[in-house]
GROMACS .gro file of C-alpha atoms in nm:
model
  123
    1MET     CA    1   0.016   0.013   0.006
    2VAL     CA    2   0.139   0.334  -0.067
    3LYS     CA    3   0.093   0.652   0.169
    4LEU     CA    4   0.090   0.985   0.016
    5VAL     CA    5   0.238   1.271   0.212
    6GLU     CA    6   0.180   1.640   0.153
    7ILE     CA    7   0.482   1.853   0.136
    8ASP     CA    8   0.459   2.220   0.230
    9GLU     CA    9   0.628   2.458  -0.005
   10ALA     CA   10   0.772   2.653   0.300
   11ASP     CA   11   0.964   2.314   0.398
   12TYR     CA   12   1.104   2.295   0.019
   13ASP     CA   13   1.434   2.421  -0.022
   14SER     CA   14   1.427   2.670  -0.343
   15ASP     CA   15   1.816   2.697  -0.329
   16SER     CA   16   1.896   2.358  -0.433
   17GLN     CA   17   2.219   2.273  -0.640
   18TYR     CA   18   1.998   2.112  -0.902
   19THR     CA   19   1.901   2.364  -1.229
   20THR     CA   20   1.556   2.275  -1.352
   21ASP     CA   21   1.486   2.296  -1.753
   22SER     CA   22   1.358   2.615  -1.719
   23GLU     CA   23   1.630   2.750  -1.535
   24SER     CA   24   1.889   2.589  -1.759
   25SER     CA   25   1.733   2.729  -2.067
   26LEU     CA   26   1.705   3.093  -1.921
   27SER     CA   27   2.091   3.079  -1.850
   28VAL     CA   28   2.157   2.961  -2.216
   29HIS     CA   29   1.951   3.255  -2.368
   30GLU     CA   30   2.101   3.523  -2.134
   31ASN     CA   31   2.454   3.460  -2.289
   32VAL     CA   32   2.312   3.528  -2.647
   33ASP     CA   33   2.284   3.878  -2.768
   34SER     CA   34   1.897   3.925  -2.771
   35ASP     CA   35   1.921   4.175  -3.086
   36PHE     CA   36   2.098   3.901  -3.293
   37GLU     CA   37   1.846   3.629  -3.190
   38ASP     CA   38   1.541   3.895  -3.283
   39ASP     CA   39   1.677   3.940  -3.646
   40TYR     CA   40   1.774   3.586  -3.699
   41MET     CA   41   1.418   3.481  -3.602
   42ASP     CA   42   1.242   3.718  -3.819
   43GLU     CA   43   1.444   3.680  -4.135
   44SER     CA   44   1.266   3.448  -4.359
   45LEU     CA   45   1.440   3.200  -4.606
   46LEU     CA   46   1.354   3.473  -4.893
   47GLU     CA   47   1.559   3.734  -4.741
   48ARG     CA   48   1.843   3.494  -4.674
   49ILE     CA   49   1.880   3.418  -5.026
   50ALA     CA   50   1.820   3.767  -5.138
   51ALA     CA   51   2.097   3.863  -4.894
   52LEU     CA   52   2.334   3.612  -5.097
   53LYS     CA   53   2.358   3.858  -5.385
   54ASP     CA   54   2.565   4.084  -5.199
   55ILE     CA   55   2.846   3.795  -5.148
   56VAL     CA   56   2.802   3.621  -5.485
   57PRO     CA   57   2.969   3.837  -5.747
   58ILE     CA   58   2.743   3.942  -6.028
   59GLU     CA   59   2.938   3.744  -6.336
   60GLN     CA   60   2.874   3.439  -6.098
   61ARG     CA   61   2.521   3.510  -6.087
   62HIS     CA   62   2.484   3.542  -6.425
   63ALA     CA   63   2.657   3.238  -6.513
   64VAL     CA   64   2.471   3.029  -6.268
   65SER     CA   65   2.139   3.202  -6.408
   66ARG     CA   66   2.247   3.105  -6.761
   67LEU     CA   67   2.306   2.746  -6.664
   68ALA     CA   68   2.008   2.703  -6.473
   69SER     CA   69   1.806   2.817  -6.766
   70GLN     CA   70   1.971   2.597  -7.028
   71VAL     CA   71   1.945   2.302  -6.792
   72ALA     CA   72   1.529   2.370  -6.750
   73TYR     CA   73   1.531   2.456  -7.158
   74TRP     CA   74   1.716   2.125  -7.242
   75GLY     CA   75   1.502   1.928  -6.987
   76ASP     CA   76   1.166   2.092  -7.116
   77PHE     CA   77   1.279   1.994  -7.467
   78GLY     CA   78   1.408   1.635  -7.395
   79MET     CA   79   1.055   1.563  -7.187
   80ARG     CA   80   0.862   1.695  -7.511
   81LEU     CA   81   1.061   1.484  -7.732
   82MET     CA   82   1.031   1.174  -7.538
   83GLY     CA   83   0.666   1.193  -7.488
   84LYS     CA   84   0.616   1.268  -7.878
   85LEU     CA   85   0.842   0.946  -7.944
   86SER     CA   86   0.676   0.732  -7.713
   87TRP     CA   87   0.331   0.814  -7.887
   88VAL     CA   88   0.481   0.743  -8.228
   89VAL     CA   89   0.628   0.423  -8.095
   90THR     CA   90   0.338   0.291  -7.909
   91THR     CA   91   0.078   0.389  -8.200
   92SER     CA   92   0.306   0.212  -8.486
   93ALA     CA   93   0.346  -0.076  -8.231
   94LEU     CA   94  -0.036  -0.113  -8.225
   95LEU     CA   95  -0.117  -0.070  -8.568
   96VAL     CA   96   0.155  -0.310  -8.683
   97VAL     CA   97   0.182  -0.577  -8.403
   98LEU     CA   98  -0.191  -0.589  -8.326
   99PRO     CA   99  -0.286  -0.710  -8.668
  100LEU     CA  100   0.005  -0.940  -8.697
  101ALA     CA  101  -0.088  -1.113  -8.376
  102TYR     CA  102  -0.444  -1.124  -8.485
  103GLU     CA  103  -0.315  -1.298  -8.814
  104THR     CA  104  -0.074  -1.546  -8.635
  105ASP     CA  105  -0.350  -1.667  -8.420
  106LYS     CA  106  -0.603  -1.708  -8.715
  107ASP     CA  107  -0.326  -1.937  -8.896
  108LYS     CA  108  -0.276  -2.129  -8.595
  109MET     CA  109  -0.665  -2.206  -8.558
  110MET     CA  110  -0.667  -2.264  -8.932
  111ALA     CA  111  -0.379  -2.540  -8.890
  112GLN     CA  112  -0.553  -2.686  -8.577
  113TRP     CA  113  -0.874  -2.703  -8.768
  114GLU     CA  114  -0.726  -2.862  -9.092
  115SER     CA  115  -0.548  -3.144  -8.840
  116GLU     CA  116  -0.899  -3.221  -8.678
  117GLN     CA  117  -1.044  -3.248  -9.009
  118GLY     CA  118  -0.764  -3.462  -9.148
  119GLY     CA  119  -0.782  -3.683  -8.826
  120ALA     CA  120  -1.161  -3.705  -8.865
  121GLN     CA  121  -1.173  -3.804  -9.244
  122GLY     CA  122  -0.887  -4.066  -9.193
  123GLN     CA  123  -1.104  -4.255  -8.910
   0.00000   0.00000   0.00000
Protein backbone atom coordinates (compact mmCIF):
# COMPACT_ATOMS: atom_id res chain seq x y z
CA MET A 1 0.00 0.00 0.00
CA VAL A 2 1.23 3.51 -0.83
CA LYS A 3 1.18 6.32 1.67
CA LEU A 4 0.79 9.85 0.30
CA VAL A 5 2.38 12.70 2.20
CA GLU A 6 1.75 16.38 1.49
CA ILE A 7 4.86 18.58 1.38
CA ASP A 8 4.52 22.25 2.20
CA GLU A 9 6.30 24.72 -0.03
CA ALA A 10 7.72 26.44 3.02
CA ASP A 11 9.61 23.26 3.86
CA TYR A 12 10.94 22.94 0.31
CA ASP A 13 14.45 24.31 -0.22
CA SER A 14 14.30 26.66 -3.23
CA ASP A 15 18.09 27.08 -3.37
CA SER A 16 18.89 23.54 -4.41
CA GLN A 17 22.11 22.56 -6.11
CA TYR A 18 20.21 21.22 -9.14
CA THR A 19 18.83 23.36 -11.95
CA THR A 20 15.53 22.75 -13.63
CA ASP A 21 14.98 22.76 -17.37
CA SER A 22 13.48 26.23 -17.32
CA GLU A 23 16.40 27.63 -15.31
CA SER A 24 18.86 25.98 -17.68
CA SER A 25 17.25 27.45 -20.79
CA LEU A 26 17.15 30.88 -19.15
CA SER A 27 20.88 30.81 -18.44
CA VAL A 28 21.66 29.81 -22.04
CA HIS A 29 19.49 32.57 -23.50
CA GLU A 30 21.02 35.21 -21.25
CA ASN A 31 24.40 34.58 -22.87
CA VAL A 32 23.10 35.16 -26.39
CA ASP A 33 22.72 38.68 -27.69
CA SER A 34 18.97 39.29 -27.87
CA ASP A 35 19.22 41.65 -30.87
CA PHE A 36 20.96 39.00 -32.93
CA GLU A 37 18.43 36.39 -31.92
CA ASP A 38 15.49 38.62 -32.86
CA ASP A 39 16.98 39.42 -36.26
CA TYR A 40 17.71 35.77 -36.89
CA MET A 41 14.21 34.65 -36.00
CA ASP A 42 12.48 37.39 -38.00
CA GLU A 43 14.47 36.77 -41.18
CA SER A 44 12.72 34.60 -43.77
CA LEU A 45 14.33 32.14 -46.14
CA LEU A 46 13.67 34.44 -49.09
CA GLU A 47 15.44 37.30 -47.32
CA ARG A 48 18.42 35.06 -46.62
CA ILE A 49 18.67 34.03 -50.27
CA ALA A 50 18.31 37.66 -51.37
CA ALA A 51 21.18 38.57 -49.05
CA LEU A 52 23.43 36.16 -50.94
CA LYS A 53 23.47 38.52 -53.92
CA ASP A 54 25.78 40.78 -51.94
CA ILE A 55 28.21 37.90 -51.41
CA VAL A 56 28.24 36.32 -54.89
CA PRO A 57 29.76 38.46 -57.69
CA ILE A 58 27.45 39.51 -60.51
CA GLU A 59 29.39 37.54 -63.16
CA GLN A 60 28.94 34.32 -61.24
CA ARG A 61 25.26 35.07 -60.65
CA HIS A 62 24.72 35.56 -64.38
CA ALA A 63 26.65 32.39 -65.18
CA VAL A 64 24.58 30.37 -62.71
CA SER A 65 21.38 31.93 -64.04
CA ARG A 66 22.30 31.09 -67.65
CA LEU A 67 23.24 27.54 -66.70
CA ALA A 68 19.96 27.03 -64.82
CA SER A 69 17.99 28.43 -67.77
CA GLN A 70 19.78 26.15 -70.23
CA VAL A 71 19.26 23.09 -68.04
CA ALA A 72 15.56 23.92 -67.71
CA TYR A 73 15.23 24.49 -71.48
CA TRP A 74 16.98 21.27 -72.48
CA GLY A 75 15.12 19.31 -69.81
CA ASP A 76 11.79 20.59 -71.11
CA PHE A 77 12.85 19.94 -74.71
CA GLY A 78 13.97 16.40 -73.87
CA MET A 79 10.77 15.57 -72.01
CA ARG A 80 8.61 16.85 -74.86
CA LEU A 81 10.68 14.90 -77.39
CA MET A 82 10.46 11.70 -75.34
CA GLY A 83 6.69 12.14 -75.01
CA LYS A 84 6.23 12.56 -78.75
CA LEU A 85 8.54 9.66 -79.57
CA SER A 86 6.79 7.37 -77.11
CA TRP A 87 3.44 8.30 -78.67
CA VAL A 88 4.73 7.49 -82.18
CA VAL A 89 6.30 4.19 -81.10
CA THR A 90 3.22 3.11 -79.15
CA THR A 91 0.72 3.87 -81.90
CA SER A 92 2.97 2.33 -84.56
CA ALA A 93 3.34 -0.82 -82.48
CA LEU A 94 -0.41 -1.05 -82.04
CA LEU A 95 -1.04 -0.56 -85.76
CA VAL A 96 1.57 -3.13 -86.81
CA VAL A 97 1.74 -5.70 -84.02
CA LEU A 98 -1.96 -6.04 -83.22
CA PRO A 99 -3.04 -7.11 -86.74
CA LEU A 100 0.05 -9.33 -86.99
CA ALA A 101 -0.83 -11.08 -83.74
CA TYR A 102 -4.43 -11.47 -84.92
CA GLU A 103 -3.33 -13.05 -88.23
CA THR A 104 -0.84 -15.36 -86.50
CA ASP A 105 -3.55 -16.58 -84.13
CA LYS A 106 -5.92 -17.03 -87.06
CA ASP A 107 -3.32 -19.12 -88.98
CA LYS A 108 -2.71 -21.24 -85.90
CA MET A 109 -6.45 -21.89 -85.54
CA MET A 110 -6.72 -22.80 -89.24
CA ALA A 111 -3.83 -25.26 -88.94
CA GLN A 112 -5.45 -26.84 -85.87
CA TRP A 113 -8.82 -27.06 -87.63
CA GLU A 114 -7.22 -28.68 -90.71
CA SER A 115 -5.43 -31.23 -88.54
CA GLU A 116 -8.73 -32.05 -86.78
CA GLN A 117 -10.48 -32.38 -90.15
CA GLY A 118 -7.71 -34.61 -91.49
CA GLY A 119 -7.92 -36.79 -88.38
CA ALA A 120 -11.72 -37.02 -88.66
CA GLN A 121 -11.57 -38.04 -92.35
CA GLY A 122 -8.91 -40.66 -91.65
CA GLN A 123 -11.17 -42.54 -89.23
